[in-house]
Amino acid sequence: MLRQFSTATFARVHRRRRPDSVRSNPFPFSFPVASRGLSLALPLALAMAAAGCSSVPLKEAGTLSSYGNLGAPKGRLSKSRVYVDGTRLSPAKTVSIVPTTFAFSAATRVKSDADRVMVANALDRALCISLSDKYQLVSAGQPADLTIRSVVTDIVPTNKAMAGVSTAVTVGTGFVLPVGVPRLPAGLGGLAVEAEAVDSGGVQRAAIVWSRGANSLQNNPRVSEVGDAYSLASKFSSEFSRMLIKGKEPKGLDISLPSGQRMKSWLGGKPKYAACDAFGRPPGLMGAVAAKYGAPPQWTEKKPKPAATY
């Protein structure tokens, strides 16, 4: 009798309940919308990431004192051929950086002389700040244990119109989709550089031929012909300085924390050595915000002191 009553009561209560389709989701609108946005955003992001990469071949400009010591080409994102004599580098204490120049073929690809100077300054500044972790930096032309010369061998200009569209799409979708859409894989720029470090006797102790193209995931679009070259200049400097500091070809990603002097300098503060001021100071947080919203680097780049001449 108790069993019959319980079954009948359960049936009456069950009939009064709402349908399963309603009862199963107490938030009938939030989850479907989010899942639809996610399902659309993820495939789009993956497709763009796979396609969005500018290819820049390694290029020699004939400015190194020797190419015979360079190893075979390596790398995926960044391609390079390198040489480093760690034994002869280890006694070095002082470093001088000769302002970066452009090979003729690279210079003709950038319309503005001011843009070329800006890219060169960004490269030299990043190199100067990074090397300050180990070496004492002295002004160009002063006696030094090592002298570094860098030459931009090629530039792939950024398409300003596509950079503007990419910024609008990336920033705009960030407000409506749960996953940000990467940069559009069109109009990407690139940079190629060769550099060497020679000792006080003019003997090559380290050298690199390097190239890298911008990609959809790691490089913010900036509405400037040299927007990508500007950001990639610091990538080159990071790789070359890491090789000089370690005295050997670096392996894998650098996951070490930046030093205090490096953080201070990147935020626009006074560099460890006055010689680095010749290449201007980094734009700091304002530069980071400008990059996020696609502003040209010219808007926040600080002019170097007159000592940096080209």
PDB file of N, CA, C and O in Angstrom, residues 119-173:
ATOM      1  N   VAL A 119      63.951  52.433 -36.751  1.00  0.00           N
ATOM      2  CA  VAL A 119      64.186  50.983 -36.665  1.00  0.00           C
ATOM      3  C   VAL A 119      65.612  50.705 -36.192  1.00  0.00           C
ATOM      4  O   VAL A 119      65.847  49.855 -35.329  1.00  0.00           O
ATOM      5  N   ALA A 120      66.586  51.439 -36.745  1.00  0.00           N
ATOM      6  CA  ALA A 120      67.981  51.258 -36.345  1.00  0.00           C
ATOM      7  C   ALA A 120      68.175  51.585 -34.871  1.00  0.00           C
ATOM      8  O   ALA A 120      68.871  50.866 -34.144  1.00  0.00           O
ATOM      9  N   ASN A 121      67.564  52.670 -34.411  1.00  0.00           N
ATOM     10  CA  ASN A 121      67.668  53.046 -33.003  1.00  0.00           C
ATOM     11  C   ASN A 121      67.063  51.979 -32.102  1.00  0.00           C
ATOM     12  O   ASN A 121      67.612  51.658 -31.039  1.00  0.00           O
ATOM     13  N   ALA A 122      65.901  51.440 -32.504  1.00  0.00           N
ATOM     14  CA  ALA A 122      65.248  50.413 -31.694  1.00  0.00           C
ATOM     15  C   ALA A 122      66.140  49.186 -31.561  1.00  0.00           C
ATOM     16  O   ALA A 122      66.246  48.584 -30.484  1.00  0.00           O
ATOM     17  N   LEU A 123      66.797  48.814 -32.650  1.00  0.00           N
ATOM     18  CA  LEU A 123      67.700  47.663 -32.630  1.00  0.00           C
ATOM     19  C   LEU A 123      68.899  47.915 -31.715  1.00  0.00           C
ATOM     20  O   LEU A 123      69.229  47.101 -30.844  1.00  0.00           O
ATOM     21  N   ASP A 124      69.556  49.070 -31.894  1.00  0.00           N
ATOM     22  CA  ASP A 124      70.754  49.377 -31.103  1.00  0.00           C
ATOM     23  C   ASP A 124      70.424  49.568 -29.630  1.00  0.00           C
ATOM     24  O   ASP A 124      71.190  49.162 -28.755  1.00  0.00           O
ATOM     25  N   ARG A 125      69.288  50.191 -29.360  1.00  0.00           N
ATOM     26  CA  ARG A 125      68.884  50.424 -27.976  1.00  0.00           C
ATOM     27  C   ARG A 125      68.630  49.106 -27.252  1.00  0.00           C
ATOM     28  O   ARG A 125      69.091  48.896 -26.125  1.00  0.00           O
ATOM     29  N   ALA A 126      67.900  48.201 -27.909  1.00  0.00           N
ATOM     30  CA  ALA A 126      67.625  46.904 -27.300  1.00  0.00           C
ATOM     31  C   ALA A 126      68.919  46.127 -27.066  1.00  0.00           C
ATOM     32  O   ALA A 126      69.092  45.465 -26.039  1.00  0.00           O
ATOM     33  N   LEU A 127      69.834  46.212 -28.013  1.00  0.00           N
ATOM     34  CA  LEU A 127      71.120  45.535 -27.881  1.00  0.00           C
ATOM     35  C   LEU A 127      71.919  46.120 -26.727  1.00  0.00           C
ATOM     36  O   LEU A 127      72.505  45.394 -25.909  1.00  0.00           O
ATOM     37  N   CYS A 128      71.938  47.449 -26.632  1.00  0.00           N
ATOM     38  CA  CYS A 128      72.701  48.133 -25.584  1.00  0.00           C
ATOM     39  C   CYS A 128      72.171  47.783 -24.191  1.00  0.00           C
ATOM     40  O   CYS A 128      72.940  47.477 -23.277  1.00  0.00           O
ATOM     41  N   ILE A 129      70.852  47.794 -24.049  1.00  0.00           N
ATOM     42  CA  ILE A 129      70.252  47.497 -22.745  1.00  0.00           C
ATOM     43  C   ILE A 129      70.497  46.052 -22.343  1.00  0.00           C
ATOM     44  O   ILE A 129      70.841  45.750 -21.193  1.00  0.00           O
ATOM     45  N   SER A 130      70.335  45.133 -23.288  1.00  0.00           N
ATOM     46  CA  SER A 130      70.520  43.715 -22.974  1.00  0.00           C
ATOM     47  C   SER A 130      71.970  43.405 -22.613  1.00  0.00           C
ATOM     48  O   SER A 130      72.242  42.681 -21.646  1.00  0.00           O
ATOM     49  N   LEU A 131      72.912  43.949 -23.373  1.00  0.00           N
ATOM     50  CA  LEU A 131      74.326  43.675 -23.107  1.00  0.00           C
ATOM     51  C   LEU A 131      74.810  44.302 -21.804  1.00  0.00           C
ATOM     52  O   LEU A 131      75.832  43.877 -21.255  1.00  0.00           O
ATOM     53  N   SER A 132      74.076  45.281 -21.308  1.00  0.00           N
ATOM     54  CA  SER A 132      74.464  45.930 -20.041  1.00  0.00           C
ATOM     55  C   SER A 132      74.390  44.969 -18.863  1.00  0.00           C
ATOM     56  O   SER A 132      74.941  45.250 -17.798  1.00  0.00           O
ATOM     57  N   ASP A 133      73.716  43.832 -19.041  1.00  0.00           N
ATOM     58  CA  ASP A 133      73.669  42.838 -17.966  1.00  0.00           C
ATOM     59  C   ASP A 133      75.048  42.250 -17.671  1.00  0.00           C
ATOM     60  O   ASP A 133      75.320  41.836 -16.546  1.00  0.00           O
ATOM     61  N   LYS A 134      75.933  42.235 -18.688  1.00  0.00           N
ATOM     62  CA  LYS A 134      77.249  41.629 -18.497  1.00  0.00           C
ATOM     63  C   LYS A 134      78.399  42.593 -18.752  1.00  0.00           C
ATOM     64  O   LYS A 134      79.423  42.550 -18.053  1.00  0.00           O
ATOM     65  N   TYR A 135      78.248  43.457 -19.760  1.00  0.00           N
ATOM     66  CA  TYR A 135      79.364  44.299 -20.190  1.00  0.00           C
ATOM     67  C   TYR A 135      79.161  45.765 -19.788  1.00  0.00           C
ATOM     68  O   TYR A 135      78.042  46.219 -19.537  1.00  0.00           O
ATOM     69  N   GLN A 136      80.281  46.476 -19.785  1.00  0.00           N
ATOM     70  CA  GLN A 136      80.223  47.934 -19.645  1.00  0.00           C
ATOM     71  C   GLN A 136      80.128  48.519 -21.052  1.00  0.00           C
ATOM     72  O   GLN A 136      80.972  48.265 -21.902  1.00  0.00           O
ATOM     73  N   LEU A 137      79.095  49.299 -21.304  1.00  0.00           N
ATOM     74  CA  LEU A 137      78.886  49.877 -22.630  1.00  0.00           C
ATOM     75  C   LEU A 137      79.546  51.242 -22.709  1.00  0.00           C
ATOM     76  O   LEU A 137      79.361  52.089 -21.819  1.00  0.00           O
ATOM     77  N   VAL A 138      80.320  51.458 -23.758  1.00  0.00           N
ATOM     78  CA  VAL A 138      80.981  52.743 -23.975  1.00  0.00           C
ATOM     79  C   VAL A 138      80.497  53.309 -25.306  1.00  0.00           C
ATOM     80  O   VAL A 138      79.976  52.589 -26.169  1.00  0.00           O
ATOM     81  N   SER A 139      80.664  54.602 -25.472  1.00  0.00           N
ATOM     82  CA  SER A 139      80.160  55.275 -26.672  1.00  0.00           C
ATOM     83  C   SER A 139      80.878  54.799 -27.927  1.00  0.00           C
ATOM     84  O   SER A 139      82.033  54.356 -27.884  1.00  0.00           O
ATOM     85  N   ALA A 140      80.169  54.892 -29.053  1.00  0.00           N
ATOM     86  CA  ALA A 140      80.754  54.507 -30.340  1.00  0.00           C
ATOM     87  C   ALA A 140      82.020  55.322 -30.597  1.00  0.00           C
ATOM     88  O   ALA A 140      82.061  56.529 -30.356  1.00  0.00           O
ATOM     89  N   GLY A 141      83.060  54.658 -31.056  1.00  0.00           N
ATOM     90  CA  GLY A 141      84.333  55.328 -31.326  1.00  0.00           C
ATOM     91  C   GLY A 141      85.312  55.263 -30.181  1.00  0.00           C
ATOM     92  O   GLY A 141      86.507  55.532 -30.380  1.00  0.00           O
ATOM     93  N   GLN A 142      84.835  54.903 -28.990  1.00  0.00           N
ATOM     94  CA  GLN A 142      85.719  54.778 -27.834  1.00  0.00           C
ATOM     95  C   GLN A 142      86.386  53.392 -27.833  1.00  0.00           C
ATOM     96  O   GLN A 142      85.822  52.422 -28.353  1.00  0.00           O
ATOM     97  N   PRO A 143      87.607  53.289 -27.277  1.00  0.00           N
ATOM     98  CA  PRO A 143      88.260  51.971 -27.204  1.00  0.00           C
ATOM     99  C   PRO A 143      87.407  50.969 -26.435  1.00  0.00           C
ATOM    100  O   PRO A 143      86.816  51.314 -25.398  1.00  0.00           O
ATOM    101  N   ALA A 144      87.296  49.745 -26.950  1.00  0.00           N
ATOM    102  CA  ALA A 144      86.486  48.715 -26.302  1.00  0.00           C
ATOM    103  C   ALA A 144      87.038  47.342 -26.633  1.00  0.00           C
ATOM    104  O   ALA A 144      87.700  47.152 -27.661  1.00  0.00           O
ATOM    105  N   ASP A 145      86.749  46.382 -25.771  1.00  0.00           N
ATOM    106  CA  ASP A 145      87.184  45.009 -26.007  1.00  0.00           C
ATOM    107  C   ASP A 145      86.440  44.398 -27.190  1.00  0.00           C
ATOM    108  O   ASP A 145      86.990  43.583 -27.931  1.00  0.00           O
ATOM    109  N   LEU A 146      85.177  44.780 -27.341  1.00  0.00           N
ATOM    110  CA  LEU A 146      84.357  44.298 -28.443  1.00  0.00           C
ATOM    111  C   LEU A 146      83.643  45.471 -29.111  1.00  0.00           C
ATOM    112  O   LEU A 146      83.156  46.375 -28.424  1.00  0.00           O
ATOM    113  N   THR A 147      83.595  45.454 -30.426  1.00  0.00           N
ATOM    114  CA  THR A 147      82.835  46.449 -31.183  1.00  0.00           C
ATOM    115  C   THR A 147      81.790  45.709 -32.019  1.00  0.00           C
ATOM    116  O   THR A 147      82.123  44.738 -32.714  1.00  0.00           O
ATOM    117  N   ILE A 148      80.564  46.167 -31.920  1.00  0.00           N
ATOM    118  CA  ILE A 148      79.455  45.498 -32.609  1.00  0.00           C
ATOM    119  C   ILE A 148      78.977  46.355 -33.770  1.00  0.00           C
ATOM    120  O   ILE A 148      78.711  47.553 -33.609  1.00  0.00           O
ATOM    121  N   ARG A 149      78.860  45.723 -34.925  1.00  0.00           N
ATOM    122  CA  ARG A 149      78.345  46.398 -36.120  1.00  0.00           C
ATOM    123  C   ARG A 149      77.161  45.594 -36.642  1.00  0.00           C
ATOM    124  O   ARG A 149      77.268  44.378 -36.830  1.00  0.00           O
ATOM    125  N   SER A 150      76.052  46.281 -36.897  1.00  0.00           N
ATOM    126  CA  SER A 150      74.847  45.627 -37.420  1.00  0.00           C
ATOM    127  C   SER A 150      74.396  46.327 -38.693  1.00  0.00           C
ATOM    128  O   SER A 150      74.497  47.555 -38.807  1.00  0.00           O
ATOM    129  N   VAL A 151      73.889  45.551 -39.629  1.00  0.00           N
ATOM    130  CA  VAL A 151      73.395  46.087 -40.899  1.00  0.00           C
ATOM    131  C   VAL A 151      72.049  45.440 -41.208  1.00  0.00           C
ATOM    132  O   VAL A 151      71.925  44.205 -41.180  1.00  0.00           O
ATOM    133  N   VAL A 152      71.039  46.265 -41.462  1.00  0.00           N
ATOM    134  CA  VAL A 152      69.743  45.747 -41.907  1.00  0.00           C
ATOM    135  C   VAL A 152      69.885  45.369 -43.379  1.00  0.00           C
ATOM    136  O   VAL A 152      70.176  46.223 -44.218  1.00  0.00           O
ATOM    137  N   THR A 153      69.696  44.093 -43.678  1.00  0.00           N
ATOM    138  CA  THR A 153      69.892  43.610 -45.044  1.00  0.00           C
ATOM    139  C   THR A 153      68.593  43.545 -45.843  1.00  0.00           C
ATOM    140  O   THR A 153      68.622  43.508 -47.077  1.00  0.00           O
ATOM    141  N   ASP A 154      67.462  43.510 -45.150  1.00  0.00           N
ATOM    142  CA  ASP A 154      66.181  43.475 -45.858  1.00  0.00           C
ATOM    143  C   ASP A 154      65.052  43.890 -44.927  1.00  0.00           C
ATOM    144  O   ASP A 154      65.128  43.660 -43.704  1.00  0.00           O
ATOM    145  N   ILE A 155      64.044  44.515 -45.495  1.00  0.00           N
ATOM    146  CA  ILE A 155      62.819  44.865 -44.772  1.00  0.00           C
ATOM    147  C   ILE A 155      61.641  44.524 -45.669  1.00  0.00           C
ATOM    148  O   ILE A 155      61.637  44.855 -46.855  1.00  0.00           O
ATOM    149  N   VAL A 156      60.664  43.841 -45.101  1.00  0.00           N
ATOM    150  CA  VAL A 156      59.377  43.668 -45.769  1.00  0.00           C
ATOM    151  C   VAL A 156      58.436  44.688 -45.145  1.00  0.00           C
ATOM    152  O   VAL A 156      58.100  44.563 -43.957  1.00  0.00           O
ATOM    153  N   PRO A 157      58.041  45.718 -45.884  1.00  0.00           N
ATOM    154  CA  PRO A 157      57.190  46.758 -45.301  1.00  0.00           C
ATOM    155  C   PRO A 157      55.835  46.203 -44.849  1.00  0.00           C
ATOM    156  O   PRO A 157      55.287  45.280 -45.471  1.00  0.00           O
ATOM    157  N   THR A 158      55.318  46.758 -43.789  1.00  0.00           N
ATOM    158  CA  THR A 158      53.981  46.422 -43.322  1.00  0.00           C
ATOM    159  C   THR A 158      52.949  47.160 -44.168  1.00  0.00           C
ATOM    160  O   THR A 158      53.121  48.345 -44.469  1.00  0.00           O
ATOM    161  N   ASN A 159      51.890  46.480 -44.555  1.00  0.00           N
ATOM    162  CA  ASN A 159      50.803  47.122 -45.280  1.00  0.00           C
ATOM    163  C   ASN A 159      49.958  47.902 -44.273  1.00  0.00           C
ATOM    164  O   ASN A 159      49.265  47.309 -43.437  1.00  0.00           O
ATOM    165  N   LYS A 160      50.017  49.226 -44.330  1.00  0.00           N
ATOM    166  CA  LYS A 160      49.350  50.059 -43.325  1.00  0.00           C
ATOM    167  C   LYS A 160      47.838  49.889 -43.342  1.00  0.00           C
ATOM    168  O   LYS A 160      47.188  49.895 -42.293  1.00  0.00           O
ATOM    169  N   ALA A 161      47.253  49.770 -44.541  1.00  0.00           N
ATOM    170  CA  ALA A 161      45.801  49.616 -44.635  1.00  0.00           C
ATOM    171  C   ALA A 161      45.345  48.319 -43.968  1.00  0.00           C
ATOM    172  O   ALA A 161      44.384  48.312 -43.189  1.00  0.00           O
ATOM    173  N   MET A 162      46.052  47.219 -44.241  1.00  0.00           N
ATOM    174  CA  MET A 162      45.694  45.943 -43.640  1.00  0.00           C
ATOM    175  C   MET A 162      45.944  45.941 -42.138  1.00  0.00           C
ATOM    176  O   MET A 162      45.205  45.320 -41.372  1.00  0.00           O
ATOM    177  N   ALA A 163      46.991  46.652 -41.709  1.00  0.00           N
ATOM    178  CA  ALA A 163      47.257  46.755 -40.266  1.00  0.00           C
ATOM    179  C   ALA A 163      46.112  47.467 -39.561  1.00  0.00           C
ATOM    180  O   ALA A 163      45.704  47.083 -38.457  1.00  0.00           O
ATOM    181  N   GLY A 164      45.561  48.505 -40.209  1.00  0.00           N
ATOM    182  CA  GLY A 164      44.426  49.220 -39.638  1.00  0.00           C
ATOM    183  C   GLY A 164      43.193  48.348 -39.547  1.00  0.00           C
ATOM    184  O   GLY A 164      42.484  48.345 -38.528  1.00  0.00           O
ATOM    185  N   VAL A 165      42.928  47.590 -40.596  1.00  0.00           N
ATOM    186  CA  VAL A 165      41.776  46.678 -40.591  1.00  0.00           C
ATOM    187  C   VAL A 165      41.965  45.604 -39.520  1.00  0.00           C
ATOM    188  O   VAL A 165      41.034  45.279 -38.773  1.00  0.00           O
ATOM    189  N   SER A 166      43.163  45.054 -39.423  1.00  0.00           N
ATOM    190  CA  SER A 166      43.446  44.016 -38.429  1.00  0.00           C
ATOM    191  C   SER A 166      43.237  44.533 -37.012  1.00  0.00           C
ATOM    192  O   SER A 166      42.691  43.837 -36.156  1.00  0.00           O
ATOM    193  N   THR A 167      43.674  45.753 -36.768  1.00  0.00           N
ATOM    194  CA  THR A 167      43.490  46.342 -35.440  1.00  0.00           C
ATOM    195  C   THR A 167      42.018  46.478 -35.114  1.00  0.00           C
ATOM    196  O   THR A 167      41.571  46.138 -34.009  1.00  0.00           O
ATOM    197  N   ALA A 168      41.247  46.971 -36.072  1.00  0.00           N
ATOM    198  CA  ALA A 168      39.809  47.157 -35.852  1.00  0.00           C
ATOM    199  C   ALA A 168      39.122  45.823 -35.571  1.00  0.00           C
ATOM    200  O   ALA A 168      38.286  45.710 -34.664  1.00  0.00           O
ATOM    201  N   VAL A 169      39.486  44.790 -36.341  1.00  0.00           N
ATOM    202  CA  VAL A 169      38.880  43.471 -36.154  1.00  0.00           C
ATOM    203  C   VAL A 169      39.282  42.877 -34.816  1.00  0.00           C
ATOM    204  O   VAL A 169      38.443  42.369 -34.061  1.00  0.00           O
ATOM    205  N   THR A 170      40.575  42.931 -34.491  1.00  0.00           N
ATOM    206  CA  THR A 170      41.068  42.329 -33.255  1.00  0.00           C
ATOM    207  C   THR A 170      40.499  43.015 -32.023  1.00  0.00           C
ATOM    208  O   THR A 170      40.005  42.359 -31.097  1.00  0.00           O
ATOM    209  N   VAL A 171      40.555  44.338 -31.992  1.00  0.00           N
ATOM    210  CA  VAL A 171      40.045  45.086 -30.841  1.00  0.00           C
ATOM    211  C   VAL A 171      38.528  44.967 -30.759  1.00  0.00           C
ATOM    212  O   VAL A 171      37.950  44.771 -29.686  1.00  0.00           O
ATOM    213  N   GLY A 172      37.861  45.061 -31.907  1.00  0.00           N
ATOM    214  CA  GLY A 172      36.395  45.006 -31.915  1.00  0.00           C
ATOM    215  C   GLY A 172      35.856  43.673 -31.450  1.00  0.00           C
ATOM    216  O   GLY A 172      34.938  43.615 -30.623  1.00  0.00           O
ATOM    217  N   THR A 173      36.418  42.582 -31.951  1.00  0.00           N
ATOM    218  CA  THR A 173      35.917  41.268 -31.555  1.00  0.00           C
ATOM    219  C   THR A 173      36.247  40.946 -30.103  1.00  0.00           C
ATOM    220  O   THR A 173      35.589  40.111 -29.485  1.00  0.00           O
TER     221      THR A 173
END
